[in-house]
CSV table of C-alpha atoms and ligand atoms in Angstrom, one decimal:
chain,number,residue,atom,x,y,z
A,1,UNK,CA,20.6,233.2,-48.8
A,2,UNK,CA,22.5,232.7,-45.7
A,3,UNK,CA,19.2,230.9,-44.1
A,4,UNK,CA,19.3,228.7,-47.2
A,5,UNK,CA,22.7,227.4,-47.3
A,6,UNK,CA,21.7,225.7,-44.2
A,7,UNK,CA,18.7,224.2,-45.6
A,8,UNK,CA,20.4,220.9,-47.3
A,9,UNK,CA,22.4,220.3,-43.9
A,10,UNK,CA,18.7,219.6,-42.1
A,11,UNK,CA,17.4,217.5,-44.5
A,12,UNK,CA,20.5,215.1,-44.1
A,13,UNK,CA,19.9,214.9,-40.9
A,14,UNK,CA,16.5,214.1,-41.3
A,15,UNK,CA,16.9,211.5,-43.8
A,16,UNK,CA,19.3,209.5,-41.4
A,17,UNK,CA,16.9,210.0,-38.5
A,18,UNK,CA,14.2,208.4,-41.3
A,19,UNK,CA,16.6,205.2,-41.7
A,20,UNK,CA,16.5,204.3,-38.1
A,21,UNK,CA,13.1,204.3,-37.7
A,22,UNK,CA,11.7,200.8,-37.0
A,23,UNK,CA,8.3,200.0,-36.4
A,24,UNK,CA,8.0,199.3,-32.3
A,25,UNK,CA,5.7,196.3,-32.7
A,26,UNK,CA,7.4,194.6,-35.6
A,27,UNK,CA,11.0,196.2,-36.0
A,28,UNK,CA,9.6,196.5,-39.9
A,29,UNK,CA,11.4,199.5,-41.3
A,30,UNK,CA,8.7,200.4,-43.8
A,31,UNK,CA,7.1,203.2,-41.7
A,32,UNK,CA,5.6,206.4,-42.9
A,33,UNK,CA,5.3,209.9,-41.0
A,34,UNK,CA,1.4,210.1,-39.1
A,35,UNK,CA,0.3,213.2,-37.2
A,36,UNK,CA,1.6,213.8,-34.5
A,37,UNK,CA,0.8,213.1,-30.5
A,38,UNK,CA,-0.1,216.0,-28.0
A,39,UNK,CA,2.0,216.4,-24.6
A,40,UNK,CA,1.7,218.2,-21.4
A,41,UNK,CA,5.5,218.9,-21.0
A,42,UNK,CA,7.6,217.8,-24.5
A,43,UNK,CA,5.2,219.3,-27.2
A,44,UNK,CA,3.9,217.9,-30.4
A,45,UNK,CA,5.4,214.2,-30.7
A,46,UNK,CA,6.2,213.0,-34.5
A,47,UNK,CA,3.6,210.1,-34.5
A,48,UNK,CA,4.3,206.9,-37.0
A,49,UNK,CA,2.5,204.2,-39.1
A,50,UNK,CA,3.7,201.0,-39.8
A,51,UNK,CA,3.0,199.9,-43.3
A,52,UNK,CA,4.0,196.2,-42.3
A,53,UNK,CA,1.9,195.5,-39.4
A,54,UNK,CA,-0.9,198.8,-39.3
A,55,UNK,CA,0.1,199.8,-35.6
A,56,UNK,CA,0.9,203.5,-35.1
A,57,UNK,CA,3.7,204.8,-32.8
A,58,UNK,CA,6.0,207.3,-31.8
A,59,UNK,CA,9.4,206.7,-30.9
A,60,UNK,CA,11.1,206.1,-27.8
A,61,UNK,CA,13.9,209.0,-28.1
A,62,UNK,CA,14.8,208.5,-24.5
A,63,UNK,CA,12.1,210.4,-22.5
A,64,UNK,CA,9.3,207.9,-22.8
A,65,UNK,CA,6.6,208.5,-20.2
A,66,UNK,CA,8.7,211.6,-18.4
A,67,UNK,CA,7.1,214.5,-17.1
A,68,UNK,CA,10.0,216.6,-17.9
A,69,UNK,CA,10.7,218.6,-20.6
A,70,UNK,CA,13.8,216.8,-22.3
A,71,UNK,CA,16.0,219.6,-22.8
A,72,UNK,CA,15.8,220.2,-19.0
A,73,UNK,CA,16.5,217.0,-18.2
A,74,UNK,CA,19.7,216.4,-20.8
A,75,UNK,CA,20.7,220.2,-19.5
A,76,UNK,CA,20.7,219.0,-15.7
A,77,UNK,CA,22.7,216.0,-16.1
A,78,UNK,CA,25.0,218.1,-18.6
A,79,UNK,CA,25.7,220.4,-15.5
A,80,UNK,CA,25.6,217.9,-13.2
A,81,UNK,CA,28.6,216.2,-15.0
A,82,UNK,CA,30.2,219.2,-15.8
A,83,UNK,CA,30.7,219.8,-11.8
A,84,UNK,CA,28.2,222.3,-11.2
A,85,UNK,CA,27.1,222.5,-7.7
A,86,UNK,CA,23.5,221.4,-7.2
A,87,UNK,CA,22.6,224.7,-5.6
A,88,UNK,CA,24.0,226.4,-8.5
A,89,UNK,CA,22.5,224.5,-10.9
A,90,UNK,CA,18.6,225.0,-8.8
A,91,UNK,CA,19.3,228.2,-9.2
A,92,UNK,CA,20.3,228.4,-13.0
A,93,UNK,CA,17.1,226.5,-14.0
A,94,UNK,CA,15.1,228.1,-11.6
A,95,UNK,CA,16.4,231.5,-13.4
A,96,UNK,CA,16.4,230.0,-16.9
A,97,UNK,CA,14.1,227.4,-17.3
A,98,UNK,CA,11.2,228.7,-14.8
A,99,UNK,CA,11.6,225.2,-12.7
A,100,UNK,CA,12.2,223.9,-9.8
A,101,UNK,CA,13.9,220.7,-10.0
A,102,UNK,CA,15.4,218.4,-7.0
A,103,UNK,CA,19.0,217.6,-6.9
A,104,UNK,CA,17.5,214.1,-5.8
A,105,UNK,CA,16.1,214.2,-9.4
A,106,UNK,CA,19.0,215.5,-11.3
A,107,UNK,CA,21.1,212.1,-9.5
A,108,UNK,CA,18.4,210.1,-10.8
A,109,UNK,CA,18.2,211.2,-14.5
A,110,UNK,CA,22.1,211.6,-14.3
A,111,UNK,CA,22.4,207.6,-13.5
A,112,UNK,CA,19.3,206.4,-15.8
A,113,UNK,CA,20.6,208.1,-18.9
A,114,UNK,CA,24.5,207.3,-18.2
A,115,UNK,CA,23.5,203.4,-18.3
A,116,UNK,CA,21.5,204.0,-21.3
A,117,UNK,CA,23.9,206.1,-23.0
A,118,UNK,CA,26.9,203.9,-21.7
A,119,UNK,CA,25.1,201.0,-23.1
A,120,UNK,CA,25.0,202.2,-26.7
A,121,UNK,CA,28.6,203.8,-26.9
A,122,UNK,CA,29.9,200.4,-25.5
A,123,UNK,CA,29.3,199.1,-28.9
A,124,UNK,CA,30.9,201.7,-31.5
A,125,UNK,CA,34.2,201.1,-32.4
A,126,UNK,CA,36.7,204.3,-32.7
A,127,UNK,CA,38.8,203.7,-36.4
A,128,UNK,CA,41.2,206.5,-35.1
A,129,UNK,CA,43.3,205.7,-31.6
A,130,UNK,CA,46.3,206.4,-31.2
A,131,UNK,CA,49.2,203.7,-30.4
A,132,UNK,CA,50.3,205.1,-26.9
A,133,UNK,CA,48.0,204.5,-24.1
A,134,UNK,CA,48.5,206.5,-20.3
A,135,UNK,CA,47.2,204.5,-17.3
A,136,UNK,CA,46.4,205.8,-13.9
A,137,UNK,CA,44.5,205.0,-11.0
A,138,UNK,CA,42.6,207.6,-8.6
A,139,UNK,CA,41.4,206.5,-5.1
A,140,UNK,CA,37.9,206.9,-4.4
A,141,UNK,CA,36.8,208.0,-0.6
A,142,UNK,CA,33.2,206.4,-0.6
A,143,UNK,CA,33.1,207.2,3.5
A,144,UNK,CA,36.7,205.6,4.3
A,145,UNK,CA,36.8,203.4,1.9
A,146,UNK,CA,39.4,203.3,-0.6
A,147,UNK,CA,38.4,202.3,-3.9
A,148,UNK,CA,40.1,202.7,-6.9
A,149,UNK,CA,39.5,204.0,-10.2
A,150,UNK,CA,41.5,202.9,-13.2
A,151,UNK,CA,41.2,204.5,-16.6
A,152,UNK,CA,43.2,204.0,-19.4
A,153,UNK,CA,43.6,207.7,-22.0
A,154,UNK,CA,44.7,206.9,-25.8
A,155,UNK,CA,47.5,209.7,-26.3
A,156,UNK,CA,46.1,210.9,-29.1
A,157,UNK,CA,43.1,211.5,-29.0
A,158,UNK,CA,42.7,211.9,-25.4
A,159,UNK,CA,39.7,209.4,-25.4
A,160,UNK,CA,39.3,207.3,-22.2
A,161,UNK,CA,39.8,204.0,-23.8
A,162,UNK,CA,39.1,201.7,-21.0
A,163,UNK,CA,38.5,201.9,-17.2
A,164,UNK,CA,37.8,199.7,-14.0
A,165,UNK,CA,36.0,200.0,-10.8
A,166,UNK,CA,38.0,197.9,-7.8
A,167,UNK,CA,37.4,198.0,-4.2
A,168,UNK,CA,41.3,196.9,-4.1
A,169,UNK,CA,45.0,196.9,-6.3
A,170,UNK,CA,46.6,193.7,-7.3
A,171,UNK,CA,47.9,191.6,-9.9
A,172,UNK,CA,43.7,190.6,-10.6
A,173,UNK,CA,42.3,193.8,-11.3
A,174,UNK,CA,45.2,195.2,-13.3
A,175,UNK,CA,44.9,192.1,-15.4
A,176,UNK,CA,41.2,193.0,-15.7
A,177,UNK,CA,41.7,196.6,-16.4
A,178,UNK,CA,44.2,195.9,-18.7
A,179,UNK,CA,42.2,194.0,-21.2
A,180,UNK,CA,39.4,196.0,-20.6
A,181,UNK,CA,41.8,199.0,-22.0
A,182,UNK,CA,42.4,197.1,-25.1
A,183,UNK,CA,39.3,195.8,-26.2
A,184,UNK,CA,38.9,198.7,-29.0
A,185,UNK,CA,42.3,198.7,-30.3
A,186,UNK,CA,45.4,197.2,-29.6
A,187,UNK,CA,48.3,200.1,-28.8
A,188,UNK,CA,52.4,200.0,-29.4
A,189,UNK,CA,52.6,201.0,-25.7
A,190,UNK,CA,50.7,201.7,-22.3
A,191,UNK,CA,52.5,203.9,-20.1
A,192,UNK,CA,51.8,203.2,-16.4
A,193,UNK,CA,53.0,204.4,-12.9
A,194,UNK,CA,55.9,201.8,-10.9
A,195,UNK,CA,53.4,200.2,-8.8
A,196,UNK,CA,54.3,196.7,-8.1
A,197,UNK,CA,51.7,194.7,-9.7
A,198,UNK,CA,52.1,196.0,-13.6
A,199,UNK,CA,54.7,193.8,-14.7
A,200,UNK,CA,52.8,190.7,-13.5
A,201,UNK,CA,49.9,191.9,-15.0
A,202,UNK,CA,51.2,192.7,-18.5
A,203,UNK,CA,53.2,189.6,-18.4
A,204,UNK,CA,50.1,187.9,-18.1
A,205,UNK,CA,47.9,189.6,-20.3
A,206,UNK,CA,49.8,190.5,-23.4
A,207,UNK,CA,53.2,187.9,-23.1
A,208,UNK,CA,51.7,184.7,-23.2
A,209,UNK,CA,48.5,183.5,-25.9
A,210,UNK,CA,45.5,184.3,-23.7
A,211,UNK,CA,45.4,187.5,-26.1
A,212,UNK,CA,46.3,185.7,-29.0
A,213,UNK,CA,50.3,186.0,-28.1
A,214,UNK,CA,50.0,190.1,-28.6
A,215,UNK,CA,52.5,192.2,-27.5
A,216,UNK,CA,52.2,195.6,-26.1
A,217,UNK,CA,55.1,197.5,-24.4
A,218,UNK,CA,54.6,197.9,-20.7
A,219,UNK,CA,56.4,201.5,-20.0
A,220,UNK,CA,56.7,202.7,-16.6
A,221,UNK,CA,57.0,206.2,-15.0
A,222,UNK,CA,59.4,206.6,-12.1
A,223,UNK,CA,57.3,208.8,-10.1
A,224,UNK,CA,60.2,208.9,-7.6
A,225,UNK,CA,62.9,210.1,-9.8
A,226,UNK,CA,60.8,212.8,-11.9
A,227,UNK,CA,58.3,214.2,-8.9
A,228,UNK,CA,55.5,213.9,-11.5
A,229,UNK,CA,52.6,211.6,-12.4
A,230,UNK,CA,51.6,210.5,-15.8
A,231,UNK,CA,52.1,214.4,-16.8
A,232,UNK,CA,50.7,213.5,-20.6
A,233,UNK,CA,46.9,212.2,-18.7
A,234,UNK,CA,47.3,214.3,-15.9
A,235,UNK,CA,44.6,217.4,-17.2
A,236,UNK,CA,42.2,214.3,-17.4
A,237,UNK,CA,42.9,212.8,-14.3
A,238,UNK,CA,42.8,216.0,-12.2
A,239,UNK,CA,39.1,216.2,-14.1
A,240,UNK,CA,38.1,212.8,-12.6
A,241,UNK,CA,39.4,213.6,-9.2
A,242,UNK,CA,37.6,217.3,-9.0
A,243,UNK,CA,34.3,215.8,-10.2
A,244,UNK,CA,34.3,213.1,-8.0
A,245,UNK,CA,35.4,215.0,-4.5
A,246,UNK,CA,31.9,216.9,-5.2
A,247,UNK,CA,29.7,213.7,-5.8
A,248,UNK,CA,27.4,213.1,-3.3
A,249,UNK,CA,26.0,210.5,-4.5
A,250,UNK,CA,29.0,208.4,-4.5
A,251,UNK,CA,28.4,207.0,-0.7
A,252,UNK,CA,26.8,203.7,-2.3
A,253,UNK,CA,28.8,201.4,-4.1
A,254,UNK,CA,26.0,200.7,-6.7
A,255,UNK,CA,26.0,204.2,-7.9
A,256,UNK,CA,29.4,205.2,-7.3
A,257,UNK,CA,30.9,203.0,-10.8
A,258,UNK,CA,27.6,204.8,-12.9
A,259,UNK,CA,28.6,208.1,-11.6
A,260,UNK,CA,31.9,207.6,-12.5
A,261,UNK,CA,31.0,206.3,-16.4
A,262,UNK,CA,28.9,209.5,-16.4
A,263,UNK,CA,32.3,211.6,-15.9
A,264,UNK,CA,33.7,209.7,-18.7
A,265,UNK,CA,30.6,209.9,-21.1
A,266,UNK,CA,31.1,213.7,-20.7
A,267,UNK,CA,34.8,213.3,-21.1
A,268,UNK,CA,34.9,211.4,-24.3
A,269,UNK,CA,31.8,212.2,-25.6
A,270,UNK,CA,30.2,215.7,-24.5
A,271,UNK,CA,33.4,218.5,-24.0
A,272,UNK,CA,35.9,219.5,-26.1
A,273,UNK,CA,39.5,218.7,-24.8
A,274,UNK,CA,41.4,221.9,-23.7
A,275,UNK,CA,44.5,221.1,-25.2
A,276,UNK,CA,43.2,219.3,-28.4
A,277,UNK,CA,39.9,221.6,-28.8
A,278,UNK,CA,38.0,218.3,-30.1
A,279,UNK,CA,35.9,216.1,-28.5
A,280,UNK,CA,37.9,212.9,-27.6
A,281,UNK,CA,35.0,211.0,-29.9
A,282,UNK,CA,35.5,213.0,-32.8
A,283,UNK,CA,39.2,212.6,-33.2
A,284,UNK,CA,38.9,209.2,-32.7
A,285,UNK,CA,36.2,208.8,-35.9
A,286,UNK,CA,33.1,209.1,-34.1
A,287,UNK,CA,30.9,211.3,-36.2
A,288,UNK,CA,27.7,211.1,-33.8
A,289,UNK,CA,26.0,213.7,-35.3
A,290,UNK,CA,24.5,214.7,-31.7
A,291,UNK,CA,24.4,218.2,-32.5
A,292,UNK,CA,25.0,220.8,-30.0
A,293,UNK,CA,23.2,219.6,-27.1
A,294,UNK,CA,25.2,216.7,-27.0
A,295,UNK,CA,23.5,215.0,-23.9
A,296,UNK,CA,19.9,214.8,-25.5
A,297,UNK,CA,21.8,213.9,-29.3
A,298,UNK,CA,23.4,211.1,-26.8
A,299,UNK,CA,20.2,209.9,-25.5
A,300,UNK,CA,18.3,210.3,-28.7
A,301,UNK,CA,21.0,208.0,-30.2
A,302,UNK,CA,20.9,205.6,-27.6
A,303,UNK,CA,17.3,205.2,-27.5
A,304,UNK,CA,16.5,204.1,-30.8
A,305,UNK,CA,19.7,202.4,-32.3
B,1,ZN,ZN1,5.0,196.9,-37.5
């Protein structure tokens, strides 16, 4: 019985799979289920038929074309963002999966599929954020450099709601982080650090009618009378700055900003908070339905939405 109480759960799933299905010629969504098409490395494919326009097809679900097996790639990036070393993670696939897999292609898959996943998340909207918003910046050593990182974390649901990628501070690029921090829901408050730009840059975001005249309380931290930093965001910002003290491939400045959205995808969207036990996504209304290999539901999702 207990193997049947699952039974209605699949079909739900499949029937929402069945309504995204679009013919890839026509976009027509009266398609029917054809045979199936034979792989080397990802098994039998679920082939389709388009009533509309007669072409068969299977889907793109994200691994179009890849030699790979799927799960080993959405498993690689998953430990990639998750701050496994590379050698560790050789050695766990190698034990595992029976591969042998470069860290070279592990960087590669872990950029492709964050732009592709980044893409499609870009778009939902959360119904559930909170009304206090914690801001922070970490510096980013690409070689001497020193970049800067903003994020902005919604309280309550500890979902990064907005972040930024600046090769300096100032009054511009707080103005620009500041509305990209607000552009899925407007908060009571956002808490930020005393550097000297903020209230410049909230003056000239929310105090005046380029936002429509909204007004959001700018609070500020003393870091000089308390010692600390943002404690509420802190667990999450001392997760950006371990993952990104380990990424190699964070010398360029092209990849550095992907690498960085990666850490967030697997922040908001992949792990369970430690403090909350939810995923940031799921508190905030985001029933993905990814299952439990989040990183290939992700892609999956991504690919044919
Ligand atoms: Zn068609």
């Amino acid at each position: 019985m207990a193997y049947n109480q699952n039974q209605p759960k699949r079909e739900q799933n499949d029937s929402d799979n069945k309504k995204l299905v679009h013919c890839r010629f026509c976009k027509s969504k009266n398609v029917v289920k054809k045979g199936y098409r034979k792989t080397e490395k990802r098994g039998k494919i679920q082939r389709y038929l388009c009533r509309k326009c007669g072409k068969a097809f299977t889907l793109d679900e994200g691994f179009y074309r890849m030699r790979n097996n799927e799960k080993i790639i959405a498993m690689s990036i998953d430990m990639y963002f998750s701050n496994l070393s590379s050698r560790k993670m050789r050695n766990q696939l190698h034990r595992h999966m029976n591969t042998k897999i470069s860290h070279v292609s592990v960087l590669d898959w872990a950029r492709r599929f964050t732009l592709k996943v980044h893409k499609f998340v870009d778009k939902l909207n959360p119904s559930d954020l909170g009304k206090g918003y914690y801001a922070d910046g970490t510096k980013i050593d690409r070689q001497g450099t020193k970049d800067t990182f903003w994020a902005c974390v919604d309280w309550k649901t500890r979902m990064i709601v907005g972040t930024h990628y600046s090769l300096r501070e100032g009054n511009k690029e707080a103005v620009t982080f500041l509305k990209k921090s607000v552009r899925k829901g407007l908060p009571n408050y956002i808490q930020v650090d005393s550097a000297k730009f903020y209230p410049r840059a909230f003056r000239r975001t929310f105090y005046s009618n380029k936002v429509g005249g909204l007004k959001v309380e700018h609070r500020t931290q003393n870091t000089l009378k308390t010692g600390r930093y943002n404690v509420r965001i802190e667990t999450v910002f001392s997760k950006i700055k371990d993952r990104v003290d380990d990424f190699r491939g964070l010398k360029a400045l092209w990849s550095a900003p992907i690498l960085l959205a990666g850490v967030v995808l697997q922040h908001n969207y992949i792990e369970a908070h430690t403090t909350t036990n939810e995923i940031p996504c799921a508190l905030a209304g985001l029933d993905l339905q990814t299952g439990q290999n989040r990183w290939l539901g992700l892609i999956r999702l991504a690919s044919v939405c």
